[in-house]
């Protein structure tokens, strides 16, 4: 198997760590390996336990490797959209070559000049996006290599993260025995899977509702123009169900997936199921509508918080509407509740490749698409004998007050279950 067309992505999510191995041949992407592991060391977008995070990475990598029969050497890594900044920046240099021909070194120098001006000392660069060059005042140049001129300028978007958050993620990847071949902000990666060129050009909001975080990216005129995160996701819905019905988290997650409905007006009172109430020896029968009331309340809160943030930024009425993805969007009725909150067109999108057709994998697949377009393939080795790896804040709305109100509301609604 040739390493020249092999790509590997690592998506360290707030609930699950995902690894995908894919081949890119004749313009087609073929996913050949997938691994998953619980992200027990991640909370609200930050590493809270390095050892558990390293263990999750190794576990997910091992699963993917076993499917393919290779040893992964490097990965492109997603950076959670948490405490990140987007800064428009400009750089300019004089071309010093005797013949005034622009080289790749000149391009690197002007990009570094732009980044040096825009990056504060407490921030870490994640990526530099949407580069547009000028040569002697001539605008709109995408690649000036080989052109002649005396002055080279660049404009782009510098994406930075909290230095401690980024460094801790990189430390975990390196301690898992992997080389980081690239970093991509989560909304940019998910957009490669979920958005068309028209979506990016004409204005679309991409909302990824994950386990612990709801990540939002706003695209317009072909660029990411805003990004923020709400530190609430599907895991909080599971906790709400557990509290509201007085059942275990395990059963709460199970009934959410098997019977959950996001839009209570369309839920069925005829669909019933039993739950094991904590402290009671008898099972209790409830219906889908009862469950839907809990799910809808939390989802509505999340989406309203997103809408408030967009409204404050003047970005809530983009022509192409909203695209939803992320594991939580598998709950039926998601599109209906989102359309009610946003009063706009809403679509739910997920990867369209065999073996990864699930919205929770949008970012992991998008990382590979991003690397194919802008980065490089990943080095891998065939397994040796045993195949054993050598061990080697900014725009976030805190929902605490609303969260307490919601929990109290559920206790009033289902108070008899606590008696």
mmCIF file of C-alpha atoms in Angstrom:
data_model
loop_
_atom_site.group_PDB
_atom_site.id
_atom_site.type_symbol
_atom_site.label_atom_id
_atom_site.label_comp_id
_atom_site.label_asym_id
_atom_site.label_seq_id
_atom_site.Cartn_x
_atom_site.Cartn_y
_atom_site.Cartn_z
ATOM 1 C CA UNK A 1 0.000 0.000 0.000
ATOM 2 C CA UNK A 2 1.501 3.295 -1.072
ATOM 3 C CA UNK A 3 1.918 6.042 1.504
ATOM 4 C CA UNK A 4 1.641 8.744 -1.184
ATOM 5 C CA UNK A 5 -2.163 8.561 -1.249
ATOM 6 C CA UNK A 6 -2.813 7.692 2.400
ATOM 7 C CA UNK A 7 -4.464 10.202 4.731
ATOM 8 C CA UNK A 8 -5.135 9.883 8.458
ATOM 9 C CA UNK A 9 -7.285 12.175 10.591
ATOM 10 C CA UNK A 10 -7.623 12.470 14.364
ATOM 11 C CA UNK A 11 -10.731 14.177 15.717
ATOM 12 C CA UNK A 12 -10.511 14.562 19.497
ATOM 13 C CA UNK A 13 -14.106 15.370 20.342
ATOM 14 C CA UNK A 14 -15.639 16.143 23.702
ATOM 15 C CA UNK A 15 -17.328 12.741 23.928
ATOM 16 C CA UNK A 16 -15.539 10.518 21.401
ATOM 17 C CA UNK A 17 -12.087 10.408 19.824
ATOM 18 C CA UNK A 18 -12.217 9.339 16.171
ATOM 19 C CA UNK A 19 -9.501 8.203 13.763
ATOM 20 C CA UNK A 20 -10.059 7.686 10.038
ATOM 21 C CA UNK A 21 -7.650 6.239 7.472
ATOM 22 C CA UNK A 22 -8.458 6.911 3.833
ATOM 23 C CA UNK A 23 -6.940 6.504 0.396
ATOM 24 C CA UNK A 24 -7.269 9.098 -2.325
ATOM 25 C CA UNK A 25 -7.024 7.547 -5.767
ATOM 26 C CA UNK A 26 -8.043 9.036 -9.109
ATOM 27 C CA UNK A 27 -9.892 11.845 -7.379
ATOM 28 C CA UNK A 28 -11.936 9.503 -5.192
ATOM 29 C CA UNK A 29 -11.824 9.163 -1.415
ATOM 30 C CA UNK A 30 -12.019 5.645 -0.007
ATOM 31 C CA UNK A 31 -12.295 5.229 3.771
ATOM 32 C CA UNK A 32 -10.475 2.028 4.750
ATOM 33 C CA UNK A 33 -10.050 2.292 8.518
ATOM 34 C CA UNK A 34 -12.071 3.750 11.402
ATOM 35 C CA UNK A 35 -11.401 3.809 15.143
ATOM 36 C CA UNK A 36 -13.325 5.272 18.081
ATOM 37 C CA UNK A 37 -12.760 5.625 21.810
ATOM 38 C CA UNK A 38 -14.478 7.588 24.616
ATOM 39 C CA UNK A 39 -12.885 11.005 25.269
ATOM 40 C CA UNK A 40 -12.769 10.619 29.041
ATOM 41 C CA UNK A 41 -9.942 13.154 29.373
ATOM 42 C CA UNK A 42 -11.713 16.019 27.568
ATOM 43 C CA UNK A 43 -14.204 18.388 29.138
ATOM 44 C CA UNK A 44 -15.800 21.392 27.420
ATOM 45 C CA UNK A 45 -13.155 21.517 24.740
ATOM 46 C CA UNK A 46 -10.078 21.282 26.958
ATOM 47 C CA UNK A 47 -7.784 18.502 28.123
ATOM 48 C CA UNK A 48 -8.441 17.783 31.795
ATOM 49 C CA UNK A 49 -6.568 14.458 31.965
ATOM 50 C CA UNK A 50 -3.577 13.921 29.685
ATOM 51 C CA UNK A 51 -3.196 10.195 30.384
ATOM 52 C CA UNK A 52 -6.839 9.419 29.616
ATOM 53 C CA UNK A 53 -6.667 11.493 26.436
ATOM 54 C CA UNK A 54 -3.498 9.707 25.317
ATOM 55 C CA UNK A 55 -5.152 6.370 26.063
ATOM 56 C CA UNK A 56 -8.189 7.323 23.950
ATOM 57 C CA UNK A 57 -5.973 8.359 21.033
ATOM 58 C CA UNK A 58 -3.998 5.122 21.180
ATOM 59 C CA UNK A 59 -7.153 3.035 21.362
ATOM 60 C CA UNK A 60 -8.793 4.736 18.370
ATOM 61 C CA UNK A 61 -5.566 4.587 16.356
ATOM 62 C CA UNK A 62 -5.096 0.892 17.138
ATOM 63 C CA UNK A 63 -8.611 0.043 15.945
ATOM 64 C CA UNK A 64 -8.075 1.873 12.653
ATOM 65 C CA UNK A 65 -4.637 0.327 12.158
ATOM 66 C CA UNK A 66 -5.974 -3.181 12.717
ATOM 67 C CA UNK A 67 -8.562 -2.684 9.977
ATOM 68 C CA UNK A 68 -5.919 -1.715 7.429
ATOM 69 C CA UNK A 69 -2.727 -3.477 8.523
ATOM 70 C CA UNK A 70 -0.534 -0.397 8.779
ATOM 71 C CA UNK A 71 1.181 1.590 11.508
ATOM 72 C CA UNK A 72 0.222 5.255 11.505
ATOM 73 C CA UNK A 73 3.103 7.703 11.827
ATOM 74 C CA UNK A 74 1.349 11.061 11.515
ATOM 75 C CA UNK A 75 -2.122 12.591 11.679
ATOM 76 C CA UNK A 76 -3.929 15.803 10.855
ATOM 77 C CA UNK A 77 -5.680 16.948 14.027
ATOM 78 C CA UNK A 78 -8.913 18.856 14.574
ATOM 79 C CA UNK A 79 -8.852 21.751 17.001
ATOM 80 C CA UNK A 80 -12.073 22.222 18.917
ATOM 81 C CA UNK A 81 -13.723 25.557 18.300
ATOM 82 C CA UNK A 82 -13.193 26.686 21.901
ATOM 83 C CA UNK A 83 -11.450 29.906 22.925
ATOM 84 C CA UNK A 84 -10.379 30.522 19.328
ATOM 85 C CA UNK A 85 -9.907 33.822 17.517
ATOM 86 C CA UNK A 86 -10.161 34.742 13.836
ATOM 87 C CA UNK A 87 -8.044 37.752 12.854
ATOM 88 C CA UNK A 88 -7.821 39.339 9.423
ATOM 89 C CA UNK A 89 -4.199 40.223 8.795
ATOM 90 C CA UNK A 90 -1.919 41.735 6.159
ATOM 91 C CA UNK A 91 1.762 41.265 5.397
ATOM 92 C CA UNK A 92 4.156 42.875 2.928
ATOM 93 C CA UNK A 93 7.760 42.232 1.875
ATOM 94 C CA UNK A 94 10.147 43.437 -0.807
ATOM 95 C CA UNK A 95 11.343 40.857 -3.333
ATOM 96 C CA UNK A 96 15.118 40.691 -2.961
ATOM 97 C CA UNK A 97 16.011 38.270 -5.749
ATOM 98 C CA UNK A 98 18.206 39.788 -8.456
ATOM 99 C CA UNK A 99 15.717 38.886 -11.185
ATOM 100 C CA UNK A 100 12.684 39.816 -9.010
ATOM 101 C CA UNK A 101 11.091 36.379 -9.479
ATOM 102 C CA UNK A 102 8.820 35.376 -6.590
ATOM 103 C CA UNK A 103 9.764 32.050 -4.985
ATOM 104 C CA UNK A 104 8.098 29.786 -2.432
ATOM 105 C CA UNK A 105 10.483 31.239 0.160
ATOM 106 C CA UNK A 106 9.115 34.717 -0.554
ATOM 107 C CA UNK A 107 5.560 33.435 -0.108
ATOM 108 C CA UNK A 108 6.480 31.866 3.218
ATOM 109 C CA UNK A 109 8.209 35.077 4.328
ATOM 110 C CA UNK A 110 5.203 37.304 3.575
ATOM 111 C CA UNK A 111 2.814 34.916 5.339
ATOM 112 C CA UNK A 112 5.089 34.865 8.388
ATOM 113 C CA UNK A 113 5.186 38.667 8.332
ATOM 114 C CA UNK A 114 1.380 38.806 8.366
ATOM 115 C CA UNK A 115 1.127 36.292 11.191
ATOM 116 C CA UNK A 116 3.747 38.043 13.317
ATOM 117 C CA UNK A 117 1.727 41.255 13.285
ATOM 118 C CA UNK A 118 -1.580 39.572 14.147
ATOM 119 C CA UNK A 119 -0.673 36.911 16.746
ATOM 120 C CA UNK A 120 -0.521 37.922 20.438
ATOM 121 C CA UNK A 121 2.086 36.197 22.585
ATOM 122 C CA UNK A 122 -0.488 34.214 24.575
ATOM 123 C CA UNK A 123 -2.053 32.715 21.443
ATOM 124 C CA UNK A 124 -0.970 29.743 19.338
ATOM 125 C CA UNK A 125 -1.415 29.568 15.580
ATOM 126 C CA UNK A 126 -3.804 26.868 14.361
ATOM 127 C CA UNK A 127 -3.820 27.786 10.678
ATOM 128 C CA UNK A 128 -3.668 30.646 8.185
ATOM 129 C CA UNK A 129 -6.636 30.571 5.813
ATOM 130 C CA UNK A 130 -8.053 32.329 2.757
ATOM 131 C CA UNK A 131 -4.764 33.720 1.470
ATOM 132 C CA UNK A 132 -5.015 36.268 -1.337
ATOM 133 C CA UNK A 133 -1.846 37.875 -2.709
ATOM 134 C CA UNK A 134 -0.957 41.167 -4.354
ATOM 135 C CA UNK A 135 2.060 41.703 -6.598
ATOM 136 C CA UNK A 136 2.987 45.363 -7.091
ATOM 137 C CA UNK A 137 -0.602 46.337 -6.294
ATOM 138 C CA UNK A 138 -2.252 43.797 -8.608
ATOM 139 C CA UNK A 139 -4.938 42.067 -6.515
ATOM 140 C CA UNK A 140 -6.688 38.698 -6.501
ATOM 141 C CA UNK A 141 -3.654 36.460 -7.045
ATOM 142 C CA UNK A 142 -4.012 32.981 -5.551
ATOM 143 C CA UNK A 143 -0.452 31.748 -6.264
ATOM 144 C CA UNK A 144 2.257 34.268 -7.175
ATOM 145 C CA UNK A 145 5.030 31.668 -7.542
ATOM 146 C CA UNK A 146 7.162 32.448 -10.607
ATOM 147 C CA UNK A 147 5.682 35.912 -11.130
ATOM 148 C CA UNK A 148 7.880 38.999 -11.325
ATOM 149 C CA UNK A 149 7.574 41.987 -9.011
ATOM 150 C CA UNK A 150 9.255 44.127 -6.392
ATOM 151 C CA UNK A 151 6.570 44.028 -3.679
ATOM 152 C CA UNK A 152 4.564 41.037 -2.443
ATOM 153 C CA UNK A 153 1.549 41.377 -0.134
ATOM 154 C CA UNK A 154 -0.843 38.872 1.406
ATOM 155 C CA UNK A 155 -4.183 39.094 3.171
ATOM 156 C CA UNK A 156 -5.686 36.193 5.084
ATOM 157 C CA UNK A 157 -7.325 34.968 8.253
ATOM 158 C CA UNK A 158 -5.107 33.890 11.109
ATOM 159 C CA UNK A 159 -6.832 31.358 13.351
ATOM 160 C CA UNK A 160 -5.379 31.113 16.838
ATOM 161 C CA UNK A 161 -6.234 29.254 19.998
ATOM 162 C CA UNK A 162 -5.378 29.502 23.654
ATOM 163 C CA UNK A 163 -1.724 28.501 23.905
ATOM 164 C CA UNK A 164 -2.343 26.133 26.824
ATOM 165 C CA UNK A 165 -5.303 24.400 25.123
ATOM 166 C CA UNK A 166 -3.445 23.903 21.832
ATOM 167 C CA UNK A 167 -0.220 22.771 23.502
ATOM 168 C CA UNK A 168 -2.030 20.233 25.676
ATOM 169 C CA UNK A 169 -3.739 18.711 22.628
ATOM 170 C CA UNK A 170 -0.426 18.523 20.764
ATOM 171 C CA UNK A 171 1.283 17.043 23.812
ATOM 172 C CA UNK A 172 -1.324 14.270 23.993
ATOM 173 C CA UNK A 173 -0.918 13.428 20.310
ATOM 174 C CA UNK A 174 2.858 13.318 20.577
ATOM 175 C CA UNK A 175 2.741 11.201 23.749
ATOM 176 C CA UNK A 176 0.575 8.756 21.826
ATOM 177 C CA UNK A 177 3.541 8.308 19.476
ATOM 178 C CA UNK A 178 2.204 10.341 16.562
ATOM 179 C CA UNK A 179 3.484 13.254 14.521
ATOM 180 C CA UNK A 180 1.110 16.161 13.939
ATOM 181 C CA UNK A 181 1.162 16.811 10.187
ATOM 182 C CA UNK A 182 -1.412 19.590 10.379
ATOM 183 C CA UNK A 183 -4.057 21.311 12.496
ATOM 184 C CA UNK A 184 -7.496 22.377 11.278
ATOM 185 C CA UNK A 185 -10.166 24.282 13.185
ATOM 186 C CA UNK A 186 -13.207 22.051 13.654
ATOM 187 C CA UNK A 187 -15.729 24.178 11.648
ATOM 188 C CA UNK A 188 -13.342 24.338 8.686
ATOM 189 C CA UNK A 189 -12.960 20.559 8.712
ATOM 190 C CA UNK A 190 -16.693 19.894 9.073
ATOM 191 C CA UNK A 191 -17.394 22.362 6.266
ATOM 192 C CA UNK A 192 -15.373 20.230 3.844
ATOM 193 C CA UNK A 193 -17.903 17.448 4.424
ATOM 194 C CA UNK A 194 -21.105 19.408 4.933
ATOM 195 C CA UNK A 195 -21.011 22.555 2.805
ATOM 196 C CA UNK A 196 -21.000 23.103 -0.931
ATOM 197 C CA UNK A 197 -19.110 25.899 -2.647
ATOM 198 C CA UNK A 198 -22.398 27.802 -2.962
ATOM 199 C CA UNK A 199 -23.005 27.386 0.776
ATOM 200 C CA UNK A 200 -19.657 29.007 1.525
ATOM 201 C CA UNK A 201 -20.038 31.709 -1.112
ATOM 202 C CA UNK A 202 -23.592 32.860 -0.394
ATOM 203 C CA UNK A 203 -23.757 32.627 3.402
ATOM 204 C CA UNK A 204 -24.412 29.589 5.601
ATOM 205 C CA UNK A 205 -24.242 28.823 9.318
ATOM 206 C CA UNK A 206 -22.780 25.391 10.116
ATOM 207 C CA UNK A 207 -23.758 24.016 13.534
ATOM 208 C CA UNK A 208 -22.072 20.861 14.843
ATOM 209 C CA UNK A 209 -23.895 19.572 17.934
ATOM 210 C CA UNK A 210 -21.447 17.208 19.578
ATOM 211 C CA UNK A 211 -21.410 15.498 22.931
ATOM 212 C CA UNK A 212 -20.041 18.286 25.105
ATOM 213 C CA UNK A 213 -19.885 21.308 22.796
ATOM 214 C CA UNK A 214 -21.989 22.883 20.078
ATOM 215 C CA UNK A 215 -19.576 24.357 17.553
ATOM 216 C CA UNK A 216 -20.656 27.076 15.120
ATOM 217 C CA UNK A 217 -18.949 28.311 11.969
ATOM 218 C CA UNK A 218 -20.307 31.102 9.760
ATOM 219 C CA UNK A 219 -19.287 31.083 6.096
ATOM 220 C CA UNK A 220 -19.771 33.894 3.596
ATOM 221 C CA UNK A 221 -18.044 34.961 0.378
ATOM 222 C CA UNK A 222 -16.071 31.727 0.421
ATOM 223 C CA UNK A 223 -14.538 32.297 3.849
ATOM 224 C CA UNK A 224 -15.027 31.442 7.495
ATOM 225 C CA UNK A 225 -16.093 34.821 8.874
ATOM 226 C CA UNK A 226 -17.010 33.902 12.449
ATOM 227 C CA UNK A 227 -16.710 30.949 14.805
ATOM 228 C CA UNK A 228 -17.807 30.318 18.373
ATOM 229 C CA UNK A 229 -18.874 27.509 20.674
ATOM 230 C CA UNK A 230 -21.656 26.835 23.157
ATOM 231 C CA UNK A 231 -20.373 24.504 25.920
ATOM 232 C CA UNK A 232 -23.494 22.314 25.867
ATOM 233 C CA UNK A 233 -24.285 19.307 23.693
ATOM 234 C CA UNK A 234 -25.844 15.873 23.544
ATOM 235 C CA UNK A 235 -24.285 14.685 26.792
ATOM 236 C CA UNK A 236 -26.249 17.341 28.679
ATOM 237 C CA UNK A 237 -29.470 16.047 27.121
ATOM 238 C CA UNK A 238 -28.638 12.616 28.506
ATOM 239 C CA UNK A 239 -28.095 14.139 31.956
ATOM 240 C CA UNK A 240 -31.399 16.004 31.682
ATOM 241 C CA UNK A 241 -33.221 12.745 30.933
ATOM 242 C CA UNK A 242 -31.480 11.061 33.846
ATOM 243 C CA UNK A 243 -32.523 13.857 36.225
ATOM 244 C CA UNK A 244 -35.991 14.379 34.799
ATOM 245 C CA UNK A 245 -36.950 10.695 34.894
ATOM 246 C CA UNK A 246 -34.764 9.722 37.869
ATOM 247 C CA UNK A 247 -32.969 6.961 35.957
ATOM 248 C CA UNK A 248 -29.331 5.997 35.382
ATOM 249 C CA UNK A 249 -27.210 7.790 32.790
ATOM 250 C CA UNK A 250 -26.774 4.520 30.920
ATOM 251 C CA UNK A 251 -30.521 4.039 30.531
ATOM 252 C CA UNK A 252 -31.005 7.733 29.762
ATOM 253 C CA UNK A 253 -28.593 7.471 26.824
ATOM 254 C CA UNK A 254 -30.264 4.267 25.657
ATOM 255 C CA UNK A 255 -33.800 5.650 25.573
ATOM 256 C CA UNK A 256 -32.575 8.900 24.017
ATOM 257 C CA UNK A 257 -31.200 6.936 21.075
ATOM 258 C CA UNK A 258 -34.024 4.395 20.833
ATOM 259 C CA UNK A 259 -37.094 6.529 21.578
ATOM 260 C CA UNK A 260 -35.946 10.144 21.549
ATOM 261 C CA UNK A 261 -37.710 12.835 19.532
ATOM 262 C CA UNK A 262 -36.583 16.447 19.351
ATOM 263 C CA UNK A 263 -39.892 18.098 18.417
ATOM 264 C CA UNK A 264 -42.556 17.297 21.005
ATOM 265 C CA UNK A 265 -45.472 18.341 18.764
ATOM 266 C CA UNK A 266 -44.674 15.400 16.467
ATOM 267 C CA UNK A 267 -43.808 12.863 19.179
ATOM 268 C CA UNK A 268 -46.090 9.881 19.740
ATOM 269 C CA UNK A 269 -48.044 9.192 22.913
ATOM 270 C CA UNK A 270 -48.638 5.675 21.594
ATOM 271 C CA UNK A 271 -44.940 4.773 21.595
ATOM 272 C CA UNK A 272 -44.361 3.568 25.156
ATOM 273 C CA UNK A 273 -41.446 1.968 26.962
ATOM 274 C CA UNK A 274 -40.417 1.039 30.482
ATOM 275 C CA UNK A 275 -37.816 2.753 32.639
ATOM 276 C CA UNK A 276 -36.160 1.648 35.866
ATOM 277 C CA UNK A 277 -36.662 4.483 38.336
ATOM 278 C CA UNK A 278 -33.841 4.784 40.848
ATOM 279 C CA UNK A 279 -34.992 3.699 44.318
ATOM 280 C CA UNK A 280 -38.051 1.860 43.013
ATOM 281 C CA UNK A 281 -38.496 -1.880 42.537
ATOM 282 C CA UNK A 282 -41.155 -1.424 39.867
ATOM 283 C CA UNK A 283 -40.625 -0.383 36.259
ATOM 284 C CA UNK A 284 -42.510 2.703 35.106
ATOM 285 C CA UNK A 285 -44.070 3.043 31.657
ATOM 286 C CA UNK A 286 -43.754 6.407 29.889
ATOM 287 C CA UNK A 287 -44.331 7.506 26.304
ATOM 288 C CA UNK A 288 -42.271 9.243 23.655
ATOM 289 C CA UNK A 289 -44.004 12.569 24.252
ATOM 290 C CA UNK A 290 -42.880 12.605 27.903
ATOM 291 C CA UNK A 291 -39.303 11.992 26.783
ATOM 292 C CA UNK A 292 -39.532 14.506 23.954
ATOM 293 C CA UNK A 293 -40.480 17.342 26.318
ATOM 294 C CA UNK A 294 -37.114 16.953 28.069
ATOM 295 C CA UNK A 295 -35.090 16.637 24.876
ATOM 296 C CA UNK A 296 -36.821 19.564 23.180
ATOM 297 C CA UNK A 297 -36.266 21.884 26.148
ATOM 298 C CA UNK A 298 -32.501 21.433 26.107
ATOM 299 C CA UNK A 299 -32.155 21.513 22.322
ATOM 300 C CA UNK A 300 -34.243 24.663 22.123
ATOM 301 C CA UNK A 301 -32.011 26.278 24.734
ATOM 302 C CA UNK A 302 -28.872 25.383 22.751
ATOM 303 C CA UNK A 303 -30.273 26.675 19.474
ATOM 304 C CA UNK A 304 -31.596 29.891 21.042
ATOM 305 C CA UNK A 305 -28.134 30.567 22.478
ATOM 306 C CA UNK A 306 -26.653 30.076 19.008
ATOM 307 C CA UNK A 307 -29.276 32.389 17.495
ATOM 308 C CA UNK A 308 -28.615 35.068 20.116
ATOM 309 C CA UNK A 309 -24.893 34.983 19.357
ATOM 310 C CA UNK A 310 -25.537 35.207 15.619
ATOM 311 C CA UNK A 311 -28.032 38.046 16.072
ATOM 312 C CA UNK A 312 -25.528 40.037 18.137
ATOM 313 C CA UNK A 313 -23.007 39.632 15.315
ATOM 314 C CA UNK A 314 -25.566 40.482 12.615
ATOM 315 C CA UNK A 315 -25.198 37.041 11.038
ATOM 316 C CA UNK A 316 -28.590 35.419 11.673
ATOM 317 C CA UNK A 317 -30.158 36.047 8.252
ATOM 318 C CA UNK A 318 -27.715 34.528 5.773
ATOM 319 C CA UNK A 319 -29.272 33.481 2.427
ATOM 320 C CA UNK A 320 -28.380 29.781 2.506
ATOM 321 C CA UNK A 321 -29.692 29.213 6.014
ATOM 322 C CA UNK A 322 -28.411 26.608 8.443
ATOM 323 C CA UNK A 323 -26.679 23.244 8.147
ATOM 324 C CA UNK A 324 -26.691 20.891 11.139
ATOM 325 C CA UNK A 325 -24.307 18.006 11.773
ATOM 326 C CA UNK A 326 -22.770 16.189 14.745
ATOM 327 C CA UNK A 327 -23.860 13.075 16.614
ATOM 328 C CA UNK A 328 -26.802 14.711 18.391
ATOM 329 C CA UNK A 329 -28.528 15.446 15.079
ATOM 330 C CA UNK A 330 -29.468 11.755 14.689
ATOM 331 C CA UNK A 331 -32.402 12.408 17.051
ATOM 332 C CA UNK A 332 -35.566 12.578 14.903
ATOM 333 C CA UNK A 333 -37.260 15.980 14.842
ATOM 334 C CA UNK A 334 -33.990 17.960 14.928
ATOM 335 C CA UNK A 335 -34.714 19.773 11.681
ATOM 336 C CA UNK A 336 -38.201 20.779 12.825
ATOM 337 C CA UNK A 337 -37.072 22.280 16.143
ATOM 338 C CA UNK A 338 -34.209 24.110 14.392
ATOM 339 C CA UNK A 339 -36.527 25.557 11.752
ATOM 340 C CA UNK A 340 -38.835 26.786 14.502
ATOM 341 C CA UNK A 341 -36.015 28.514 16.387
ATOM 342 C CA UNK A 342 -34.171 30.003 13.404
ATOM 343 C CA UNK A 343 -37.207 30.655 11.192
ATOM 344 C CA UNK A 344 -35.018 29.717 8.248
ATOM 345 C CA UNK A 345 -34.065 26.891 5.928
ATOM 346 C CA UNK A 346 -32.340 24.012 7.769
ATOM 347 C CA UNK A 347 -30.580 20.891 6.462
ATOM 348 C CA UNK A 348 -28.938 17.978 8.257
ATOM 349 C CA UNK A 349 -25.786 16.736 6.493
ATOM 350 C CA UNK A 350 -23.369 13.856 7.092
ATOM 351 C CA UNK A 351 -20.497 12.160 5.185
ATOM 352 C CA UNK A 352 -21.527 10.211 2.097
ATOM 353 C CA UNK A 353 -18.886 7.486 2.161
ATOM 354 C CA UNK A 354 -19.308 3.784 2.912
ATOM 355 C CA UNK A 355 -18.583 3.014 6.561
ATOM 356 C CA UNK A 356 -18.758 6.609 7.802
ATOM 357 C CA UNK A 357 -22.311 7.706 6.973
ATOM 358 C CA UNK A 358 -22.961 9.249 10.369
ATOM 359 C CA UNK A 359 -23.051 12.939 11.369
ATOM 360 C CA UNK A 360 -20.675 12.317 14.280
ATOM 361 C CA UNK A 361 -17.922 11.642 11.702
ATOM 362 C CA UNK A 362 -18.331 14.846 9.681
ATOM 363 C CA UNK A 363 -15.252 16.496 11.175
ATOM 364 C CA UNK A 364 -13.034 13.402 10.969
ATOM 365 C CA UNK A 365 -13.874 12.901 7.286
ATOM 366 C CA UNK A 366 -13.611 16.630 6.602
ATOM 367 C CA UNK A 367 -10.093 16.714 8.026
ATOM 368 C CA UNK A 368 -9.012 14.327 5.289
ATOM 369 C CA UNK A 369 -10.762 16.331 2.576
ATOM 370 C CA UNK A 370 -9.051 19.477 3.887
ATOM 371 C CA UNK A 371 -5.633 17.787 3.783
ATOM 372 C CA UNK A 372 -6.219 16.532 0.246
ATOM 373 C CA UNK A 373 -7.044 20.081 -0.837
ATOM 374 C CA UNK A 374 -4.492 22.057 1.162
ATOM 375 C CA UNK A 375 -2.071 19.719 2.946
ATOM 376 C CA UNK A 376 -0.123 16.552 2.407
ATOM 377 C CA UNK A 377 -0.583 12.807 2.644
ATOM 378 C CA UNK A 378 0.336 10.975 5.840
ATOM 379 C CA UNK A 379 3.238 8.612 6.260
ATOM 380 C CA UNK A 380 2.377 5.062 7.283
ATOM 381 C CA UNK A 381 4.421 1.907 7.657
ATOM 382 C CA UNK A 382 3.407 -1.678 7.095
ATOM 383 C CA UNK A 383 3.150 -3.628 10.333
ATOM 384 C CA UNK A 384 6.373 -5.120 11.599
ATOM 385 C CA UNK A 385 6.271 -8.554 13.251
ATOM 386 C CA UNK A 386 4.055 -7.743 16.245
ATOM 387 C CA UNK A 387 2.581 -4.501 14.957
ATOM 388 C CA UNK A 388 3.090 -2.953 18.412
ATOM 389 C CA UNK A 389 3.564 0.798 18.550
ATOM 390 C CA UNK A 390 6.595 2.098 20.365
ATOM 391 C CA UNK A 391 5.434 4.366 23.159
ATOM 392 C CA UNK A 392 6.648 7.653 22.691
ATOM 393 C CA UNK A 393 -11.415 31.737 25.839
ATOM 394 C CA UNK A 394 -13.021 34.000 23.928
ATOM 395 C CA UNK A 395 -16.445 33.518 22.371
ATOM 396 C CA UNK A 396 -18.199 31.045 24.613
ATOM 397 C CA UNK A 397 -21.562 31.522 26.254
ATOM 398 C CA UNK A 398 -21.798 29.919 29.667
ATOM 399 C CA UNK A 399 -25.232 28.334 30.169
ATOM 400 C CA UNK A 400 -25.163 27.834 33.932
ATOM 401 C CA UNK A 401 -28.170 29.977 34.859
ATOM 402 C CA UNK A 402 -30.335 28.595 32.076
ATOM 403 C CA UNK A 403 -29.193 25.076 32.949
ATOM 404 C CA UNK A 404 -30.353 25.405 36.558
ATOM 405 C CA UNK A 405 -33.731 26.770 35.424
ATOM 406 C CA UNK A 406 -34.195 23.859 33.034
ATOM 407 C CA UNK A 407 -33.376 21.247 35.663
ATOM 408 C CA UNK A 408 -35.787 22.839 38.146
ATOM 409 C CA UNK A 409 -38.481 22.937 35.466
ATOM 410 C CA UNK A 410 -38.053 19.219 34.815
ATOM 411 C CA UNK A 411 -38.219 18.411 38.500
ATOM 412 C CA UNK A 412 -41.547 20.217 38.685
ATOM 413 C CA UNK A 413 -42.834 18.359 35.621
ATOM 414 C CA UNK A 414 -41.724 14.920 36.739
ATOM 415 C CA UNK A 415 -41.646 15.461 40.478
ATOM 416 C CA UNK A 416 -43.466 12.220 41.289
ATOM 417 C CA UNK A 417 -40.486 10.233 40.063
ATOM 418 C CA UNK A 418 -38.342 11.609 42.893
ATOM 419 C CA UNK A 419 -40.716 10.603 45.677
#
